[in-house]
Coordinates of C-alpha atoms in Angstrom, one line a residue:
M1 CA 0.0 0.0 0.0
G2 CA 2.8 2.4 0.8
S3 CA 4.4 1.8 -2.6
L4 CA 1.1 2.5 -4.3
D5 CA 0.6 5.8 -2.5
T6 CA 4.2 6.8 -3.1
F7 CA 4.6 5.9 -6.7
C8 CA 1.1 6.1 -8.1
T9 CA -0.5 9.5 -8.6
Q10 CA -3.8 7.9 -9.7
I11 CA -4.9 4.3 -9.2
R12 CA -7.5 2.8 -11.6
P13 CA -10.8 1.9 -9.9
E14 CA -10.6 -1.7 -10.9
V15 CA -7.2 -2.0 -9.2
T16 CA -8.6 -0.4 -6.1
A17 CA -11.5 -2.8 -6.0
A18 CA -9.2 -5.8 -6.6
L19 CA -7.0 -4.6 -3.7
A20 CA -9.9 -4.2 -1.3
A21 CA -11.3 -7.6 -2.3
N22 CA -8.3 -9.2 -0.6
F23 CA -9.7 -8.4 2.8
P24 CA -12.8 -10.4 3.4
T25 CA -12.6 -9.4 7.1
L26 CA -11.9 -5.7 7.9
S27 CA -10.2 -4.3 10.9
T28 CA -9.4 -0.8 12.0
T29 CA -5.8 -1.3 10.9
I30 CA -6.7 -2.6 7.5
I31 CA -9.1 0.3 6.8
Q32 CA -6.5 2.8 8.0
T33 CA -3.9 1.1 5.8
L34 CA -6.1 1.2 2.8
G35 CA -6.8 4.9 3.2
N36 CA -8.3 6.3 0.0
Q37 CA -8.3 2.8 -1.5
S38 CA -11.1 2.0 0.9
V39 CA -13.4 3.3 -1.9
G40 CA -12.9 -0.1 -3.4
L41 CA -14.8 -1.8 -0.6
T42 CA -18.2 -3.3 -1.5
Q43 CA -21.5 -2.7 0.2
G44 CA -21.3 -6.3 1.4
Q45 CA -17.8 -5.9 3.0
I46 CA -19.0 -2.7 4.7
S47 CA -22.2 -4.2 6.0
S48 CA -20.5 -7.4 7.3
T49 CA -17.9 -5.4 9.2
T50 CA -18.4 -4.8 12.9
P51 CA -20.0 -1.3 13.3
T52 CA -17.5 -0.3 16.0
V53 CA -14.7 -0.8 13.5
I54 CA -16.4 1.4 10.9
N55 CA -17.1 4.0 13.5
S56 CA -13.5 4.0 14.9
T57 CA -12.1 4.6 11.4
L58 CA -14.5 7.5 10.6
P59 CA -11.5 10.0 10.4
T60 CA -10.1 7.9 7.6
L61 CA -13.3 7.1 5.8
S62 CA -14.6 10.7 5.9
I63 CA -11.8 12.0 3.7
V64 CA -12.0 9.3 1.1
P65 CA -13.3 10.7 -2.3
G66 CA -15.6 8.8 -4.7
W67 CA -18.1 6.8 -2.5
N68 CA -21.1 5.6 -4.5
Q69 CA -24.6 5.9 -3.0
G70 CA -24.7 2.2 -1.8
Q71 CA -21.3 2.5 0.0
A72 CA -22.2 5.8 1.7
N73 CA -25.6 4.5 2.9
A74 CA -24.0 1.4 4.3
L75 CA -21.2 3.3 6.1
I76 CA -23.7 5.8 7.7
Q77 CA -26.0 3.0 8.8
S78 CA -23.0 1.2 10.4
I79 CA -21.7 4.2 12.4
T80 CA -25.2 4.9 13.5
I81 CA -25.6 1.4 14.8
A82 CA -22.3 1.9 16.6
G83 CA -23.7 4.9 18.5
F84 CA -22.6 7.8 16.4
N85 CA -25.3 10.5 16.6
I86 CA -25.9 12.7 13.6
N87 CA -27.8 15.5 15.5
S88 CA -25.7 18.7 15.0
G89 CA -23.9 20.8 12.5
S90 CA -20.5 19.6 13.7
S91 CA -21.5 16.0 13.4
L92 CA -22.5 16.6 9.8
V93 CA -19.1 18.2 9.1
S94 CA -17.2 15.3 10.7
L95 CA -18.9 12.9 8.2
G96 CA -16.9 14.6 5.4
T97 CA -17.4 12.7 2.1
L98 CA -20.0 10.4 3.7
I99 CA -22.6 13.2 3.8
G100 CA -24.3 11.6 0.8
G101 CA -25.4 8.6 2.9
V102 CA -27.3 10.7 5.5
P103 CA -31.1 10.4 5.2
S104 CA -32.8 13.7 4.4
A105 CA -35.0 13.2 7.5
T106 CA -31.9 13.4 9.6
I107 CA -30.9 16.7 8.1
N108 CA -34.4 17.9 8.7
S109 CA -34.2 17.1 12.4
I110 CA -31.0 19.2 13.0
S111 CA -31.3 22.8 14.2
S112 CA -31.6 25.3 11.4
T113 CA -29.2 27.7 13.1
Q114 CA -26.5 24.9 13.3
L115 CA -27.0 24.1 9.7
L116 CA -26.5 27.8 8.9
A117 CA -23.4 27.9 11.0
I118 CA -21.7 25.3 8.8
S119 CA -22.7 26.9 5.6
R120 CA -19.5 28.9 5.6
N121 CA -17.4 25.8 5.7
P122 CA -16.1 25.3 2.1
T123 CA -15.2 21.7 2.7
F124 CA -18.7 20.8 3.9
I125 CA -20.3 22.6 1.0
N126 CA -18.0 20.8 -1.5
N127 CA -19.0 17.5 0.0
I128 CA -22.7 18.1 0.1
L129 CA -22.6 19.0 -3.6
S130 CA -22.0 15.3 -4.2
A131 CA -24.9 14.2 -2.1
P132 CA -28.3 13.3 -3.5
V133 CA -30.5 16.2 -4.6
I134 CA -33.0 15.5 -1.8
V135 CA -30.3 16.0 0.8
Q136 CA -29.2 19.3 -0.8
E137 CA -32.8 20.5 -1.1
T138 CA -33.5 19.6 2.6
Y139 CA -30.4 21.4 3.8
V140 CA -31.3 24.6 1.9
K141 CA -35.0 24.4 3.0
Q142 CA -33.8 24.3 6.6
I143 CA -31.6 27.4 6.1
I144 CA -34.4 29.2 4.4
S145 CA -36.7 28.6 7.3
I146 CA -34.6 30.8 9.5
D147 CA -35.5 34.0 7.6
V148 CA -37.2 34.0 4.2
T149 CA -36.1 37.6 3.7
K150 CA -32.4 36.7 3.9
V151 CA -32.3 33.7 1.5
V152 CA -29.6 35.4 -0.7
E153 CA -27.4 36.2 2.3
N154 CA -27.8 32.8 4.0
V155 CA -27.9 30.2 1.3
P156 CA -24.4 29.2 0.0
D157 CA -23.6 30.3 -3.6
A158 CA -23.3 26.8 -5.0
L159 CA -26.7 25.8 -3.5
A160 CA -28.7 28.9 -4.5
S161 CA -30.5 27.0 -7.3
F162 CA -32.6 25.3 -4.6
I163 CA -34.2 28.6 -3.5
P164 CA -37.9 28.7 -4.7
P165 CA -38.3 31.5 -7.3
V166 CA -41.3 32.9 -5.3
L167 CA -38.9 33.8 -2.5
L168 CA -36.8 35.9 -4.9
S169 CA -39.7 37.9 -6.3
S170 CA -40.0 40.4 -3.5
L171 CA -36.3 41.0 -2.8
T172 CA -34.9 44.5 -2.6
I173 CA -31.7 44.4 -4.5
T174 CA -29.0 46.2 -2.5
N175 CA -26.0 44.0 -3.2
V176 CA -25.6 43.0 -6.9
T177 CA -22.2 41.4 -6.3
L178 CA -23.7 39.0 -3.8
I179 CA -26.4 37.9 -6.2
N180 CA -23.9 37.8 -9.1
L181 CA -21.7 35.3 -7.4
K182 CA -24.5 32.7 -7.0
I183 CA -25.4 29.9 -9.4
W184 CA -29.0 30.3 -10.6
K185 CA -31.4 28.3 -12.7
Q186 CA -33.1 29.9 -15.6
E187 CA -36.5 30.2 -13.9
Q188 CA -34.8 32.0 -10.9
A189 CA -32.8 34.3 -13.2
V190 CA -36.1 35.4 -14.9
V191 CA -37.3 36.7 -11.5
L192 CA -34.0 38.3 -10.6
F193 CA -33.0 39.8 -14.0
G194 CA -35.1 43.0 -14.0
P195 CA -34.2 44.2 -10.4
V196 CA -30.6 43.2 -10.8
A197 CA -30.2 45.0 -14.2
S198 CA -31.9 48.1 -12.8
A199 CA -29.6 48.1 -9.8
S200 CA -26.4 47.5 -11.7
N201 CA -24.3 50.1 -13.4
N202 CA -22.0 47.7 -15.3
M203 CA -23.8 45.2 -17.5
E204 CA -20.4 43.6 -18.5
E205 CA -20.0 42.3 -14.9
L206 CA -23.3 40.5 -14.7
S207 CA -22.8 36.7 -14.6
E208 CA -24.1 34.4 -17.3
S209 CA -26.2 32.9 -14.6
I210 CA -28.1 36.2 -14.3
L211 CA -28.1 37.2 -18.0
Q212 CA -29.9 34.0 -18.9
G213 CA -33.0 35.6 -17.2
F214 CA -33.4 38.3 -20.0
T215 CA -37.1 38.7 -21.0
C216 CA -39.0 41.3 -22.9
T217 CA -41.2 41.7 -19.8
S218 CA -38.3 42.8 -17.6
A219 CA -36.6 44.7 -20.5
R220 CA -39.6 47.1 -20.9
S221 CA -38.8 48.9 -17.7
L222 CA -35.2 49.5 -18.7
P223 CA -33.7 52.3 -20.8
L224 CA -33.0 51.3 -24.4
Q225 CA -29.2 51.9 -24.0
K226 CA -29.1 49.6 -21.0
I227 CA -30.9 46.9 -23.0
K228 CA -28.4 47.1 -25.8
Q229 CA -25.6 46.8 -23.2
L230 CA -27.3 43.7 -21.8
V231 CA -27.5 42.2 -25.3
K232 CA -23.8 42.9 -25.8
A233 CA -23.0 41.4 -22.4
C234 CA -24.4 38.1 -23.7
R235 CA -21.9 37.9 -26.6
P236 CA -19.4 35.0 -26.7
R237 CA -16.5 35.7 -24.4
T238 CA -13.4 33.4 -24.1
D239 CA -13.2 33.8 -20.3
R240 CA -16.8 33.0 -19.6
N241 CA -19.4 30.3 -20.2
K242 CA -22.0 30.8 -22.9
V243 CA -25.2 32.5 -21.8
A244 CA -28.0 30.0 -22.4
L245 CA -30.9 31.7 -24.1
K246 CA -34.2 30.4 -25.5
E247 CA -35.8 31.3 -28.8
S248 CA -38.3 33.8 -27.3
Q249 CA -35.4 35.6 -25.5
L250 CA -33.3 35.8 -28.6
I251 CA -36.1 37.2 -30.8
C252 CA -36.8 39.8 -28.2
M253 CA -33.1 40.8 -28.1
Y254 CA -33.0 41.1 -31.8
N255 CA -36.0 43.4 -32.0
Y256 CA -34.2 45.8 -29.6
V257 CA -30.9 46.0 -31.6
K258 CA -31.9 45.3 -35.2
D259 CA -31.6 48.9 -36.2
D260 CA -28.4 49.7 -34.3
L261 CA -25.6 50.0 -36.9
T262 CA -23.0 50.6 -34.2
L263 CA -23.0 47.0 -33.1
S264 CA -20.7 44.5 -34.9
F265 CA -21.7 40.9 -35.4
T266 CA -19.2 39.9 -32.7
D267 CA -20.9 42.3 -30.3
M268 CA -24.1 40.1 -30.3
P269 CA -24.9 36.7 -28.9
S270 CA -24.1 34.2 -31.7
D271 CA -27.5 32.5 -31.1
M272 CA -29.3 35.8 -31.7
L273 CA -27.8 36.0 -35.2
L274 CA -30.0 33.1 -36.1
Y275 CA -32.9 35.5 -36.2
Y276 CA -31.0 38.4 -37.7
S277 CA -32.6 39.6 -41.0
Y278 CA -30.0 38.6 -43.7
S279 CA -31.4 41.5 -45.8
K280 CA -29.7 43.9 -43.4
V281 CA -26.3 42.3 -43.9
P282 CA -24.2 44.2 -46.5
K283 CA -22.6 41.9 -49.2
T284 CA -19.2 43.1 -48.1
K285 CA -19.8 41.9 -44.5
C286 CA -21.6 38.6 -45.2
R287 CA -18.5 36.6 -44.5
S288 CA -18.1 38.3 -41.1
Y289 CA -21.7 37.5 -40.4
F290 CA -21.4 33.8 -41.1
I291 CA -18.1 33.6 -39.1
A292 CA -19.9 35.0 -36.1
L293 CA -23.0 32.9 -36.8
G294 CA -20.8 29.7 -36.9
A295 CA -20.7 29.6 -33.1
A296 CA -24.5 29.5 -32.8
D297 CA -26.6 26.5 -31.6
F298 CA -28.6 25.6 -34.7
S299 CA -30.9 23.3 -32.7
I300 CA -32.6 26.3 -31.0
P301 CA -34.9 27.6 -33.8
S302 CA -38.3 26.1 -34.2
S303 CA -38.4 23.6 -37.2
L304 CA -41.4 25.5 -38.5
L305 CA -39.2 28.6 -39.2
K306 CA -36.8 26.6 -41.5
I307 CA -34.0 28.9 -40.4
P308 CA -31.0 26.6 -41.0
S309 CA -31.9 25.8 -44.7
S310 CA -32.6 29.5 -45.4
L311 CA -29.3 30.6 -43.9
F312 CA -27.4 27.9 -45.8
K313 CA -28.8 29.2 -49.1
S314 CA -27.5 32.7 -48.1
A315 CA -24.2 31.2 -47.2
Q316 CA -23.9 29.5 -50.6
D317 CA -24.4 32.8 -52.3
C318 CA -22.0 34.7 -50.0
L319 CA -19.2 32.1 -50.1
G320 CA -19.6 30.9 -53.6
I321 CA -20.5 27.3 -52.7
T322 CA -21.6 25.2 -55.6
G323 CA -22.5 21.5 -55.6
T324 CA -22.1 19.4 -52.5
T325 CA -18.4 20.0 -51.9
L326 CA -17.2 22.3 -49.2
N327 CA -13.5 23.3 -49.1
K328 CA -11.5 24.0 -46.0
D329 CA -12.3 27.7 -46.0
H330 CA -16.1 27.0 -46.4
V331 CA -16.0 24.6 -43.5
G332 CA -14.1 27.0 -41.3
V333 CA -16.5 29.9 -42.0
L334 CA -19.7 27.8 -41.6
G335 CA -18.8 26.5 -38.1
N336 CA -21.8 24.8 -36.4
M337 CA -24.0 25.3 -39.5
I338 CA -22.3 22.1 -40.7
C339 CA -24.5 20.2 -38.2
T340 CA -27.6 21.0 -40.2
L341 CA -26.3 19.8 -43.6
N342 CA -27.4 16.7 -45.4
P343 CA -25.0 13.6 -45.7
S344 CA -23.8 14.4 -49.2
Y345 CA -22.0 17.5 -48.0
I346 CA -20.3 15.6 -45.2
Q347 CA -18.9 12.8 -47.2
N348 CA -17.8 15.0 -50.1
S349 CA -16.1 17.9 -48.2
D350 CA -12.7 18.7 -46.8
P351 CA -11.9 16.4 -43.8
L352 CA -11.9 19.4 -41.5
I353 CA -15.6 19.0 -41.5
L354 CA -15.2 16.2 -38.9
E355 CA -13.8 18.8 -36.4
N356 CA -17.0 20.9 -36.8
L357 CA -19.2 17.8 -36.4
K358 CA -17.7 17.2 -33.0
N359 CA -19.6 20.3 -31.8
C360 CA -23.0 19.1 -32.8
E361 CA -25.7 18.6 -30.2
D362 CA -26.9 15.6 -32.1
L363 CA -26.4 13.7 -35.4
S364 CA -28.9 11.9 -37.6
D365 CA -28.3 8.3 -38.6
A366 CA -27.8 9.5 -42.2
Q367 CA -25.2 12.0 -41.1
V368 CA -23.4 9.3 -39.1
T369 CA -23.3 7.0 -42.1
A370 CA -21.7 9.9 -44.1
I371 CA -19.1 10.4 -41.4
Q372 CA -18.2 6.7 -41.5
T373 CA -18.0 6.9 -45.3
L374 CA -15.5 9.8 -45.0
L375 CA -13.5 8.0 -42.4
F376 CA -13.4 4.7 -44.3
S377 CA -12.1 6.6 -47.4
G378 CA -8.8 7.0 -45.6
N379 CA -8.6 10.6 -46.8
T380 CA -8.7 12.2 -43.4
P381 CA -6.1 13.0 -40.7
Y382 CA -7.1 9.7 -39.1
G383 CA -5.6 7.7 -42.0
N384 CA -6.4 4.2 -43.3
R385 CA -8.7 2.1 -41.1
L386 CA -6.0 -0.6 -40.9
T387 CA -3.8 1.8 -38.9
W388 CA -6.5 2.8 -36.5
N389 CA -5.9 2.4 -32.7
Q390 CA -6.9 3.7 -29.4
K391 CA -5.3 7.1 -30.2
T392 CA -7.6 7.3 -33.2
L393 CA -10.6 6.9 -31.0
D394 CA -9.3 9.4 -28.5
Q395 CA -8.8 12.0 -31.2
L396 CA -12.3 11.6 -32.6
G397 CA -13.8 13.4 -29.6
I398 CA -17.5 12.9 -29.1
L399 CA -18.0 11.2 -32.5
P400 CA -17.6 7.6 -31.3
L401 CA -20.8 8.1 -29.3
Y402 CA -22.7 8.0 -32.6
L403 CA -20.7 5.6 -34.7
K404 CA -22.1 2.2 -35.8
R405 CA -21.1 -1.4 -35.5
D406 CA -19.3 -1.5 -38.9
F407 CA -17.0 1.2 -37.6
W408 CA -16.4 -0.6 -34.3
A409 CA -15.5 -3.8 -36.3
A410 CA -12.2 -2.1 -37.1
F411 CA -11.1 -2.3 -33.5
S412 CA -10.2 -5.2 -31.3
S413 CA -12.0 -5.9 -28.1
T414 CA -8.9 -5.0 -26.1
T415 CA -8.6 -1.6 -27.9
K416 CA -12.3 -0.8 -27.3
T417 CA -12.1 -1.8 -23.6
A418 CA -9.0 0.5 -23.1
F419 CA -10.8 3.4 -24.8
L420 CA -13.9 3.0 -22.8
K421 CA -12.0 3.4 -19.5
S422 CA -11.7 7.1 -20.3
F423 CA -14.6 7.6 -22.7
V424 CA -17.4 6.3 -20.5
P425 CA -16.5 8.6 -17.6
F426 CA -16.4 11.5 -20.1
L427 CA -19.9 10.7 -21.3
R428 CA -21.2 10.6 -17.8
S429 CA -19.6 13.9 -17.0
Q430 CA -21.3 15.4 -20.0
K431 CA -24.7 14.0 -18.8
V432 CA -25.3 12.3 -22.2
D433 CA -28.9 11.3 -22.8
I434 CA -29.7 7.8 -21.7
A435 CA -31.1 6.8 -25.1
K436 CA -27.8 7.8 -26.7
L437 CA -25.9 5.7 -24.1
K438 CA -28.1 2.7 -24.9
S439 CA -27.5 3.0 -28.6
F440 CA -23.8 3.4 -28.1
T441 CA -23.6 0.4 -25.9
T442 CA -25.5 -1.7 -28.4
E443 CA -23.3 -0.7 -31.4
I444 CA -19.9 -1.0 -29.7
S445 CA -20.8 -4.4 -28.1
F446 CA -22.1 -6.0 -31.3
N447 CA -20.2 -9.1 -32.2
T448 CA -20.8 -10.8 -35.6
K449 CA -19.0 -13.9 -34.3
M450 CA -21.8 -14.4 -31.8
I451 CA -24.7 -14.3 -34.3
G452 CA -26.7 -17.4 -34.1
R453 CA -24.8 -18.7 -31.0
T454 CA -26.2 -19.1 -27.6
I455 CA -23.7 -19.8 -24.8
T456 CA -25.4 -20.1 -21.4
A457 CA -22.1 -20.9 -19.5
C458 CA -20.0 -17.9 -18.4
T459 CA -17.1 -17.7 -20.9
T460 CA -16.3 -14.0 -20.7
G461 CA -15.2 -14.1 -17.0
N462 CA -17.0 -13.9 -13.7
I463 CA -18.2 -10.5 -12.8
T464 CA -16.2 -9.4 -9.7
E465 CA -15.8 -6.3 -7.7
A466 CA -12.9 -5.3 -9.9
T467 CA -14.9 -6.0 -13.1
I468 CA -17.7 -3.7 -11.8
A469 CA -15.2 -0.9 -10.8
D470 CA -13.7 -0.9 -14.3
P471 CA -15.1 2.2 -16.1
S472 CA -15.6 0.1 -19.3
F473 CA -18.0 -2.3 -17.5
P474 CA -20.3 -3.9 -18.7
F475 CA -18.7 -3.8 -22.2
G476 CA -17.9 -7.3 -23.4
Y477 CA -20.9 -8.9 -21.6
D478 CA -23.9 -9.4 -23.9
S479 CA -27.2 -10.2 -22.1
T480 CA -26.5 -13.9 -22.1
Q481 CA -23.0 -13.6 -20.6
F482 CA -24.2 -10.9 -18.2
D483 CA -26.8 -13.3 -16.8
A484 CA -24.4 -16.2 -16.7
C485 CA -21.4 -14.4 -15.2
L486 CA -23.3 -12.3 -12.5
D487 CA -23.5 -14.0 -9.2
I488 CA -26.4 -13.0 -6.9
A489 CA -24.0 -12.5 -4.0
V490 CA -21.9 -10.1 -6.1
L491 CA -25.0 -8.1 -7.1
R492 CA -26.1 -7.9 -3.5
D493 CA -22.8 -6.5 -2.4
N494 CA -22.5 -4.0 -5.3
I495 CA -26.1 -3.0 -6.1
A496 CA -25.5 0.7 -6.4
A497 CA -22.3 0.4 -8.5
I498 CA -23.9 -2.1 -10.9
T499 CA -27.2 -0.3 -11.4
D500 CA -25.4 3.0 -11.9
K501 CA -23.5 1.6 -14.9
V502 CA -26.0 -0.6 -16.7
V503 CA -28.1 1.2 -19.4
D504 CA -28.9 -1.6 -21.8
T505 CA -32.6 -2.7 -21.5
M506 CA -31.8 -6.5 -21.7
H507 CA -29.2 -6.1 -18.9
Q508 CA -31.6 -4.1 -16.8
N509 CA -34.2 -6.8 -17.2
I510 CA -31.7 -9.4 -15.9
L511 CA -31.0 -7.1 -12.9
S512 CA -34.7 -6.8 -12.2
I513 CA -35.0 -10.6 -12.0
C514 CA -31.9 -10.9 -9.9
L515 CA -33.1 -8.2 -7.5
Y516 CA -36.5 -10.0 -7.2
V517 CA -34.6 -13.2 -6.2
L518 CA -32.7 -11.2 -3.6
Q519 CA -35.9 -9.8 -2.2
S520 CA -37.6 -13.2 -2.2
K521 CA -34.7 -14.6 -0.2
A522 CA -34.8 -11.8 2.3
V523 CA -38.5 -12.3 3.0
I524 CA -38.1 -16.1 3.4
M525 CA -35.0 -15.8 5.6
K526 CA -36.8 -13.2 7.8
Y527 CA -39.6 -15.7 8.3
L528 CA -37.2 -18.5 9.1
S529 CA -35.4 -16.3 11.6
V530 CA -38.5 -16.6 13.9
E531 CA -38.1 -19.5 16.4
G532 CA -40.2 -22.4 15.4
N533 CA -40.7 -21.5 11.7
T534 CA -39.5 -24.0 9.2
L535 CA -39.9 -24.9 5.5
G536 CA -42.9 -27.1 6.0
T537 CA -45.3 -28.3 3.3
A538 CA -47.5 -25.1 3.5
E539 CA -44.4 -22.9 3.3
L540 CA -43.0 -24.8 0.3
N541 CA -46.4 -24.4 -1.5
A542 CA -46.4 -20.7 -0.8
I543 CA -42.7 -20.2 -1.9
G544 CA -43.0 -22.2 -5.1
S545 CA -40.2 -21.4 -7.6
N546 CA -38.7 -18.8 -5.2
L547 CA -37.2 -21.8 -3.5
C548 CA -34.3 -21.3 -5.9
S549 CA -33.4 -18.0 -4.2
L550 CA -32.3 -19.9 -1.1
D551 CA -28.8 -21.2 -0.2
V552 CA -28.1 -24.9 -0.4
S553 CA -27.6 -24.9 3.4
V554 CA -31.2 -23.7 3.9
L555 CA -32.6 -26.2 1.3
N556 CA -30.9 -29.0 3.2
T557 CA -33.2 -28.3 6.2
I558 CA -36.3 -29.4 4.2
T559 CA -37.5 -32.8 5.4
A560 CA -38.3 -35.5 3.0
D561 CA -41.8 -35.7 4.3
N562 CA -42.5 -32.0 3.8
L563 CA -41.1 -32.0 0.2
G564 CA -42.9 -35.1 -0.7
R565 CA -46.3 -33.6 0.3
A566 CA -45.7 -30.3 -1.3
K567 CA -47.2 -29.3 -4.7
P568 CA -44.9 -29.8 -7.7
M569 CA -42.8 -26.8 -8.3
N570 CA -40.7 -25.4 -11.1
I571 CA -37.0 -25.5 -10.1
S572 CA -35.6 -24.8 -13.6
S573 CA -33.9 -21.6 -12.4
C574 CA -32.1 -23.4 -9.6
S575 CA -28.3 -23.9 -9.8
I576 CA -26.9 -27.4 -10.2
E577 CA -26.0 -27.4 -6.5
Q578 CA -29.5 -26.5 -5.5
K579 CA -31.0 -29.1 -7.8
S580 CA -28.7 -31.8 -6.4
A581 CA -29.7 -30.9 -2.8
L582 CA -33.4 -31.0 -3.7
Y583 CA -32.9 -34.3 -5.6
S584 CA -31.3 -36.0 -2.6
I585 CA -34.3 -35.0 -0.4
A586 CA -36.9 -36.0 -3.1
N587 CA -35.1 -39.3 -3.6
S588 CA -35.9 -40.1 0.1
S589 CA -39.4 -38.5 -0.2
F590 CA -40.5 -41.0 -2.9
S591 CA -38.4 -44.0 -1.9
S592 CA -41.6 -46.0 -1.0
Q593 CA -42.7 -45.7 -4.7
R594 CA -39.5 -47.4 -6.1
N595 CA -41.4 -50.7 -6.6
D596 CA -43.5 -48.9 -9.3
P597 CA -40.9 -47.4 -11.7
T598 CA -43.4 -45.4 -13.7
T599 CA -44.9 -43.7 -10.6
F600 CA -41.5 -43.2 -9.0
Y601 CA -40.1 -41.5 -12.2
Q602 CA -43.2 -39.2 -12.5
L603 CA -42.7 -38.0 -8.9
I604 CA -38.9 -37.6 -9.1
S605 CA -38.7 -36.2 -12.6
L606 CA -39.1 -32.6 -11.5
Y607 CA -35.9 -32.9 -9.4
L608 CA -33.7 -34.6 -12.0
G609 CA -30.5 -32.8 -13.1
N610 CA -28.5 -34.0 -16.2
T611 CA -26.5 -36.5 -14.1
H612 CA -29.5 -38.0 -12.4
F613 CA -31.4 -38.0 -15.6
F614 CA -28.8 -40.1 -17.2
T615 CA -28.9 -42.5 -14.3
Y616 CA -32.6 -43.0 -14.5
S617 CA -32.6 -43.3 -18.3
Q618 CA -30.5 -46.4 -17.9
V619 CA -33.0 -48.0 -15.6
Y620 CA -36.3 -46.7 -17.0
V621 CA -35.9 -46.8 -20.8
S622 CA -39.4 -45.7 -21.5
I623 CA -39.0 -42.2 -20.1
D624 CA -40.7 -39.2 -21.8
C625 CA -38.7 -37.9 -24.8
V626 CA -39.4 -35.0 -27.2
V627 CA -38.7 -35.8 -30.8
K628 CA -37.6 -32.9 -33.0

């Protein structure tokens, strides 16, 4: 461990998980030695550890980054059982990175004044930002309850988005700087924009968080010159994030500045230029207009307005574009307008077009096909497909998210797995739509060698804690292999980690079934924990096929008499070990019928595995067969 901490600046999650798996029994010394690598512990390891051990190592665990929800919940539950009271602001602070595991009801029970006192603690605020939304909302609600007239002063800047807009509507703006520092949602900014703009003397200093609240309603009460200054403040700036504005806001802005000849195209929000009347653009300045327009988001205009197609026609005239071929200069000028073009332009243009396509909000299937055609041509900076490697994938930016199975066929499974270790975390950080993630998973996982083959045994490799921690998981496991290689116990110990990564519908269905089995087992075991309760005939009839959720040791407690009197049950989902245990009991249950081979076979047949089936087929030749 010392060597890892000394020589490794960053340890891969799967390595951390594999390391932690070496300690089935945890002690205070082991956890302290693991340090930040404790994040590799499973929910099962945490839950099975003596609560006093977890509680005694809180100073170590509370500074470990990266806990998932299941781990945080298990750790908080454990220290609570050990006697740790979460009943004050200081106790919340001491939890550090474990704050995400605290129930919102617990936050709600702590004194509001104590919660306010810790709101100035930057470490605590940083930690709570990683907690579930309900925990953040509850924390802010408690602070607000102290004084609704001081929500701006009391609520931390990073949590201001949880303030209800109605509480902002009656504020008297006296400190623009204070409001300007906070992070607001668009619906909050709409309420704040008018008063803040009126109180401010410098529109250039207003944050993009406030500027996104621009509306015609609030603008009406402002002097025209200030409105123009606000529009200019929304222009693209290299040192600031883009101001997110909707179509109605952009049209309103344009109507205020459309006749102002003093403003250059770079003085205006690029998205607003989508609504700029092209008839007002002098021929000598059309190139400048399209360069500025190139930074716009072309997905904003309503499809009914047909703005992209109209603008491209104007661009063709301005830039002298003929046919479906765009040269390097055309591509550079058009910028994001490239995202709206039909496939023929993509596959026939200068390869620089691929760089523009990396900025698109979305790509159609036809556009993706054209991108692949261009890539397959070999006439791009990415070269011939035979030379493609992980570096190629890294250089393609976001484009691999959209590419299809024939593209992925050019890469080995090893290359794809290595690429996914960085690409999947990137997609999650970008909050990529779940539908896109599902499509991506399907395309990159497609394997032509597996078509028509059904392998029910686990051949890909058992899913372990290290497998789950790998950022590329569950790549490489089709639905059949996912089912065959996922052990119920592993799922139980890693529920949060697995469910967070699985997006494929078939994989999710398998998880649902497995979780049902886990739930069934929990209910049955709770019943059996009561003194005097056993798996009698009535219980077996009620349990039915859920019998397969129980451990072999539990099945072995079933008596031959109770099993023999129970209703026939479907045990097809049982493991070989479970079936063997049930067969042994059933063999005793029906032993009195051995003198009548037909009757005995009919009774025992439900419990026959392949081995036992072979044995009986030698004795009772006339057993049932299905001829195909």
